Tab-separated table of C-alpha atoms in Angstrom:
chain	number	residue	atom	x	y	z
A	1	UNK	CA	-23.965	70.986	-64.395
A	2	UNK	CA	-20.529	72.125	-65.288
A	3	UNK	CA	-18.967	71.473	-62.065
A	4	UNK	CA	-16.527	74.667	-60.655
A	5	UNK	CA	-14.493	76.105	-62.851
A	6	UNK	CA	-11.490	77.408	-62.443
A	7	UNK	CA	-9.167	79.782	-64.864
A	8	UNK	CA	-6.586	80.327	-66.168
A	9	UNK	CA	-5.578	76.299	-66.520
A	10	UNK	CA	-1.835	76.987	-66.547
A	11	UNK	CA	0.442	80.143	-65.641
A	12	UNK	CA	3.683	80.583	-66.057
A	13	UNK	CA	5.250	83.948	-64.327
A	14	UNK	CA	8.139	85.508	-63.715
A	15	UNK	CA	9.121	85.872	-59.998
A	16	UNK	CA	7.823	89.299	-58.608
A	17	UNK	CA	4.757	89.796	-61.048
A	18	UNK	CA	1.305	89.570	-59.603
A	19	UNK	CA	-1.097	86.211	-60.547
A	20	UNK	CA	-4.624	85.875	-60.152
A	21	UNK	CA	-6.511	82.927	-60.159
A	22	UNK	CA	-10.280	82.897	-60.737
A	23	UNK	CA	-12.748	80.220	-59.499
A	24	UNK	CA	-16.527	80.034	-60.620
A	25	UNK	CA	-18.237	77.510	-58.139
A	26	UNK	CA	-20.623	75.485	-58.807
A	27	UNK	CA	-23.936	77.298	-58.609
A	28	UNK	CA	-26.127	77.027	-55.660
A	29	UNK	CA	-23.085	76.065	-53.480
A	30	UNK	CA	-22.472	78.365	-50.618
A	31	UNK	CA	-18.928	76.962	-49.433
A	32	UNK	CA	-16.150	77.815	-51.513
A	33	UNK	CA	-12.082	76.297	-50.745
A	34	UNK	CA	-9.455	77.123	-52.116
A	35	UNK	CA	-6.514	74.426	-52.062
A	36	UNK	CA	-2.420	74.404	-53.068
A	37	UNK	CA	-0.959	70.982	-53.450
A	38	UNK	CA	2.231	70.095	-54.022
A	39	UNK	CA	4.441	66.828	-53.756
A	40	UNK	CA	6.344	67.845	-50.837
A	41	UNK	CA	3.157	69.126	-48.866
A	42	UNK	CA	-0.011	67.173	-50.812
A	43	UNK	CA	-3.115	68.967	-50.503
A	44	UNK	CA	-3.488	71.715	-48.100
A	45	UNK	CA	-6.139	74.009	-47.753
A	46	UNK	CA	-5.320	77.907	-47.998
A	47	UNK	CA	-8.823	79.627	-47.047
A	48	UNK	CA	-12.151	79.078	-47.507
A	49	UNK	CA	-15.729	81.178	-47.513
A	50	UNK	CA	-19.156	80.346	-46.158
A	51	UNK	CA	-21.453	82.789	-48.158
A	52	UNK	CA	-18.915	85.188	-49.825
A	53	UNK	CA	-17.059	85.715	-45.969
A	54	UNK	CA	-13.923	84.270	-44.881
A	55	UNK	CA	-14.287	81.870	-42.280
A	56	UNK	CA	-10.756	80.443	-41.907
A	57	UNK	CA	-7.735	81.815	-43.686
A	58	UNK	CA	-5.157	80.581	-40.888
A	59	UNK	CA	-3.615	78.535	-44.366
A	60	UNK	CA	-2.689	81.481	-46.077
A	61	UNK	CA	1.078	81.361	-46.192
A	62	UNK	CA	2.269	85.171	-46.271
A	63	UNK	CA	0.889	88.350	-46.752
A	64	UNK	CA	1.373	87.938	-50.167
A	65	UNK	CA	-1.608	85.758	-50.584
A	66	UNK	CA	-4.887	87.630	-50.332
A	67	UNK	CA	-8.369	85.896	-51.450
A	68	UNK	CA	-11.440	87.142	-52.595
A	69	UNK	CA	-15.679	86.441	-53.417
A	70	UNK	CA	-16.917	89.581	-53.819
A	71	UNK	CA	-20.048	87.122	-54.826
A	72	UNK	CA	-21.645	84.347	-55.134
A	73	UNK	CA	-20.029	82.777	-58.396
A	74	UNK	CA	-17.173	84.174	-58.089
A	75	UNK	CA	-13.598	84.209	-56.245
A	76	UNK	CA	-10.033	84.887	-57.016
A	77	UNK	CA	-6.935	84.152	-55.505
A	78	UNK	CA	-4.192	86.859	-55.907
A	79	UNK	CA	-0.500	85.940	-55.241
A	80	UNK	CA	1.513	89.775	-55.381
A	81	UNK	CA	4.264	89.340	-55.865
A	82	UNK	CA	4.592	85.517	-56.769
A	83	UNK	CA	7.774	83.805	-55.929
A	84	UNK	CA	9.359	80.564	-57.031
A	85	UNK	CA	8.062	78.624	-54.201
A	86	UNK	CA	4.639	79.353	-54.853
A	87	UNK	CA	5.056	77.191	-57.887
A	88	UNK	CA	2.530	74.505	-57.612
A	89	UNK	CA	-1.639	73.704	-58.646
A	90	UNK	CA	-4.074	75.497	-57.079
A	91	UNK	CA	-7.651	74.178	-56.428
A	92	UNK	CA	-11.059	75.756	-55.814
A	93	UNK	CA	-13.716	73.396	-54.478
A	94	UNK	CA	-17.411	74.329	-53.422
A	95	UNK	CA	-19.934	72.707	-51.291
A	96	UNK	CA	-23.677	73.462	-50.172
A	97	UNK	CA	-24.238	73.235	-46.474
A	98	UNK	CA	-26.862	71.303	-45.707
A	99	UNK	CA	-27.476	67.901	-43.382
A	100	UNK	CA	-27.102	65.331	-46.186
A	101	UNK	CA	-24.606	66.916	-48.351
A	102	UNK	CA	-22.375	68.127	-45.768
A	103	UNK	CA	-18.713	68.794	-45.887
A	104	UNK	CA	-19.077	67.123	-49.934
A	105	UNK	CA	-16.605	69.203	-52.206
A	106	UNK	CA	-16.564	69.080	-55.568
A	107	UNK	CA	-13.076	70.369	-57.069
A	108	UNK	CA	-12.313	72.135	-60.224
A	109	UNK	CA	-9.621	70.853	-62.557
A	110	UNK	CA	-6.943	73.429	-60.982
A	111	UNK	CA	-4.465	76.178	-61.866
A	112	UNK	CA	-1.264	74.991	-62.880
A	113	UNK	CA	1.443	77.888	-61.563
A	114	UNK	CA	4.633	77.952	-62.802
A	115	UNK	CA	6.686	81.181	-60.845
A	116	UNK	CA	9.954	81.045	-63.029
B	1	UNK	CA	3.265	64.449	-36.713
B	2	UNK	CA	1.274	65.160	-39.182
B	3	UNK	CA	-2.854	65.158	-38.319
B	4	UNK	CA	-3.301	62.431	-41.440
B	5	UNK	CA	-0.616	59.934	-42.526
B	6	UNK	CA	-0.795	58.088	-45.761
B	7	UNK	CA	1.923	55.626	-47.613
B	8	UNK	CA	2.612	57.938	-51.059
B	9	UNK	CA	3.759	54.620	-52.656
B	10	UNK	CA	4.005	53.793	-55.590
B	11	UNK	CA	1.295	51.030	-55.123
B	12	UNK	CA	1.491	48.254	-58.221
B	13	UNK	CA	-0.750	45.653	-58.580
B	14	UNK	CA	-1.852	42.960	-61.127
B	15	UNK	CA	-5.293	43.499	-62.317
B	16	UNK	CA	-7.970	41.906	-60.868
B	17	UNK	CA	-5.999	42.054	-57.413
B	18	UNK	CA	-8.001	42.913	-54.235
B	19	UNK	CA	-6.439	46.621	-52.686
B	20	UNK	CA	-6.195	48.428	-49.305
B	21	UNK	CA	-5.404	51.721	-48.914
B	22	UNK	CA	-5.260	53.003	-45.294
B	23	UNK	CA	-4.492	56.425	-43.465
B	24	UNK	CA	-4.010	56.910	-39.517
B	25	UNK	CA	-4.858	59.843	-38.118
B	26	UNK	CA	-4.206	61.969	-35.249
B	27	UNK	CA	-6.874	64.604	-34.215
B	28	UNK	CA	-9.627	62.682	-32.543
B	29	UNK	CA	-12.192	65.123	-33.431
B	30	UNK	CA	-11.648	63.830	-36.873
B	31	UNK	CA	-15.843	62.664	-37.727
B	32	UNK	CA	-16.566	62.431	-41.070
B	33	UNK	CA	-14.059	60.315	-43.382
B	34	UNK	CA	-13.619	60.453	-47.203
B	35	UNK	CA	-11.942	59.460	-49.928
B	36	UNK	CA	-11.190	60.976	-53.320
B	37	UNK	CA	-9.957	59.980	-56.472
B	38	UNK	CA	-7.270	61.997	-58.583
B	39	UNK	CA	-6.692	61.307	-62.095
B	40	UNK	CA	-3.065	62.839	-63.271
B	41	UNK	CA	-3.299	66.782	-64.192
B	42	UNK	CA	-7.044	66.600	-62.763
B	43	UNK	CA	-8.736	67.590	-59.899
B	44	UNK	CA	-9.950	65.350	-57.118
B	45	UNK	CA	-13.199	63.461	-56.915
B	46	UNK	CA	-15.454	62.115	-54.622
B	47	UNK	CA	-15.342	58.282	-54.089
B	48	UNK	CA	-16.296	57.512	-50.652
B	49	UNK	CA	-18.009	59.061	-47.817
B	50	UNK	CA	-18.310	57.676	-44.317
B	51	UNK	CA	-19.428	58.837	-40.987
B	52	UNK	CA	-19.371	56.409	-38.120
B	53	UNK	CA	-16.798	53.451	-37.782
B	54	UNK	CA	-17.427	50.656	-39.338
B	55	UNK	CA	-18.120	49.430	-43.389
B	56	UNK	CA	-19.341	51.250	-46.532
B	57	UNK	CA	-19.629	49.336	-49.315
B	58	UNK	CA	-20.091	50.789	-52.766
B	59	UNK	CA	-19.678	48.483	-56.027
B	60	UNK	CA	-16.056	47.320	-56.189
B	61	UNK	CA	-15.469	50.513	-53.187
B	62	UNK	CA	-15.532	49.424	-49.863
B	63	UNK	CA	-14.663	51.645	-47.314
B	64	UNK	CA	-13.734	51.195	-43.359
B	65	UNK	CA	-13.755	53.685	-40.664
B	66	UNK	CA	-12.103	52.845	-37.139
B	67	UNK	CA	-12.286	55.844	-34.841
B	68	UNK	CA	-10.641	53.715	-31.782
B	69	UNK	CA	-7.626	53.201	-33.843
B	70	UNK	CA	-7.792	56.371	-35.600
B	71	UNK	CA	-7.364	53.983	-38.873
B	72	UNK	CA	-9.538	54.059	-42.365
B	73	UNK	CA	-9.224	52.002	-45.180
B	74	UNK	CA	-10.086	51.626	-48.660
B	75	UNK	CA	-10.655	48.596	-50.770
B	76	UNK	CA	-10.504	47.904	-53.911
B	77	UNK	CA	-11.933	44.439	-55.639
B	78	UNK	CA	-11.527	43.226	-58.895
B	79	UNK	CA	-9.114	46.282	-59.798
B	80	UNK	CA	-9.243	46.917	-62.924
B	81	UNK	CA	-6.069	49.666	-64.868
B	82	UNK	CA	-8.488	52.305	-65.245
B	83	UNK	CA	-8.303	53.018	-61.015
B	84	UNK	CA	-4.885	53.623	-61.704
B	85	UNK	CA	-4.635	57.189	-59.970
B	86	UNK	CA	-4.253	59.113	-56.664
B	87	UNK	CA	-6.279	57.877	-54.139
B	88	UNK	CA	-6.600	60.793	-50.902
B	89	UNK	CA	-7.971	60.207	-47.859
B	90	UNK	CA	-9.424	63.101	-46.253
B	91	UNK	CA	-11.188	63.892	-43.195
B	92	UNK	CA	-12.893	66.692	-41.026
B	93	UNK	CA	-14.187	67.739	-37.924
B	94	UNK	CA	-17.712	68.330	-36.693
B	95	UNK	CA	-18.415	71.606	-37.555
B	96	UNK	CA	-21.154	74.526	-36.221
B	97	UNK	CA	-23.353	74.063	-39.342
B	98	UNK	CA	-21.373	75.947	-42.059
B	99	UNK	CA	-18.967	73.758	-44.259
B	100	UNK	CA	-15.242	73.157	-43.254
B	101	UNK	CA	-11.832	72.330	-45.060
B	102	UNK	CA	-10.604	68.949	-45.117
B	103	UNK	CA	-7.486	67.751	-43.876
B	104	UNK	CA	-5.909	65.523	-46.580
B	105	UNK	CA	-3.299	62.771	-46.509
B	106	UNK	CA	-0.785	63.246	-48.924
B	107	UNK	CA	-2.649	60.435	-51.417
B	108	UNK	CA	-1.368	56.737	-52.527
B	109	UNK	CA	-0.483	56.683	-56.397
B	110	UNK	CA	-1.934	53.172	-56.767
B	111	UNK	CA	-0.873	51.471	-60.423
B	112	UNK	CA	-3.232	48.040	-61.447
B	113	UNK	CA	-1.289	46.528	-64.227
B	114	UNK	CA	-3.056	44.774	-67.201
């Protein structure tokens, strides 16, 4: 299995361009999260998706975030336009409902963004 | 307050030491209890998954869950330099039936020195 997937590893941007970050979950997962952690704030969870829909996006910080999964094995995040203080790694994670397994996410390696 | 409260450290420890890591929480609703592992410039991992209060044991893992406290903990025995990482507690609510975010602490950089 390779595990979620998650692309590019690193950006580095210039404040005001537009980033996207791509996610491939790990197939047969249904759940997909994305995460932003940084030292100040840890690990905090932006939005996630139960079957491609947005359940909960309440962690979204501004309009300038927007999220997508126009399917199953895929999602972007899209930060337009990126700012220095979105300067921090960004994680997808994916899960499969289910009794046993529930609420188990398995993380990709993150996006390193760098907002200069 | 934050919901989930965890000591950032720096944790450093002689190997072969017993650990504890602990978070307190907040949010009562708070059911299911985990903990991850992060490796520097990686993403987190599953270690430890608990449900009711009480002990989990798994190898060298042991964790604890207790819900009247709002307290878990996670030990370590025999540490050995390669747990040197991040260690996160996380947690979540009950949820309808579809999957949920977790609510992290903001991890424990724990260091076992050889």
């Amino acid at each position: 299995d390779a595990g979620v997937i998650q692309s590019p590893r690193h950006e580095v941007t210039e404040m005001g361009q537009e980033v996207t970050l791509r996610c491939k979950p790990i197939s047969g997962h249904n759940s997909l999260f994305w995460y932003r952690q940084t030292m100040m704030r840890g690990l905090e969870l932006l939005i996630y998706f139960n079957n491609n829909v947005p359940i909960d996006d309440s962690g979204m910080p501004e309009d300038r975030f927007s999220a997508k999964m126009p399917n199953a094995s895929f999602s972007t995040l899209k930060i337009q336009p990126s700012e220095p203080r979105d300067s921090a790694v960004y994680f997808c994670a994916s899960s499969v409902q289910g009794v046993l397994a529930k609420n188990i996410q398995y993380f990709g390696a993150g996006t390193r963004l760098s907002v200069l | 307050q934050k919901e989930v409260e965890q000591d950032p450290g720096p944790l450093s420890v002689p190997e072969g030491a017993i650990v504890s890591l602990n978070c307190t929480y907040s949010n009562s609703a708070f059911q299911y209890f985990m903990w991850y592992r992060q490796y520097s410039r990686k993403g987190p991992e599953l270690l430890m998954y608990t449900y009711s209060s009480g002990n989990k044991e798994d190898g060298r893992f042991t964790a604890q869950v207790d819900k009247s406290s709002k307290y878990i903990s996670l030990f370590i025995r025999d540490s050995q330099p390669s747990d040197s990482a991040t260690y996160l507690c996380a947690m979540i609510p009950p949820s309808g039936g579809g999957a949920d975010g977790l609510t992290f602490g903001k991890g424990t950089h724990l260091i076992i020195q050889p």
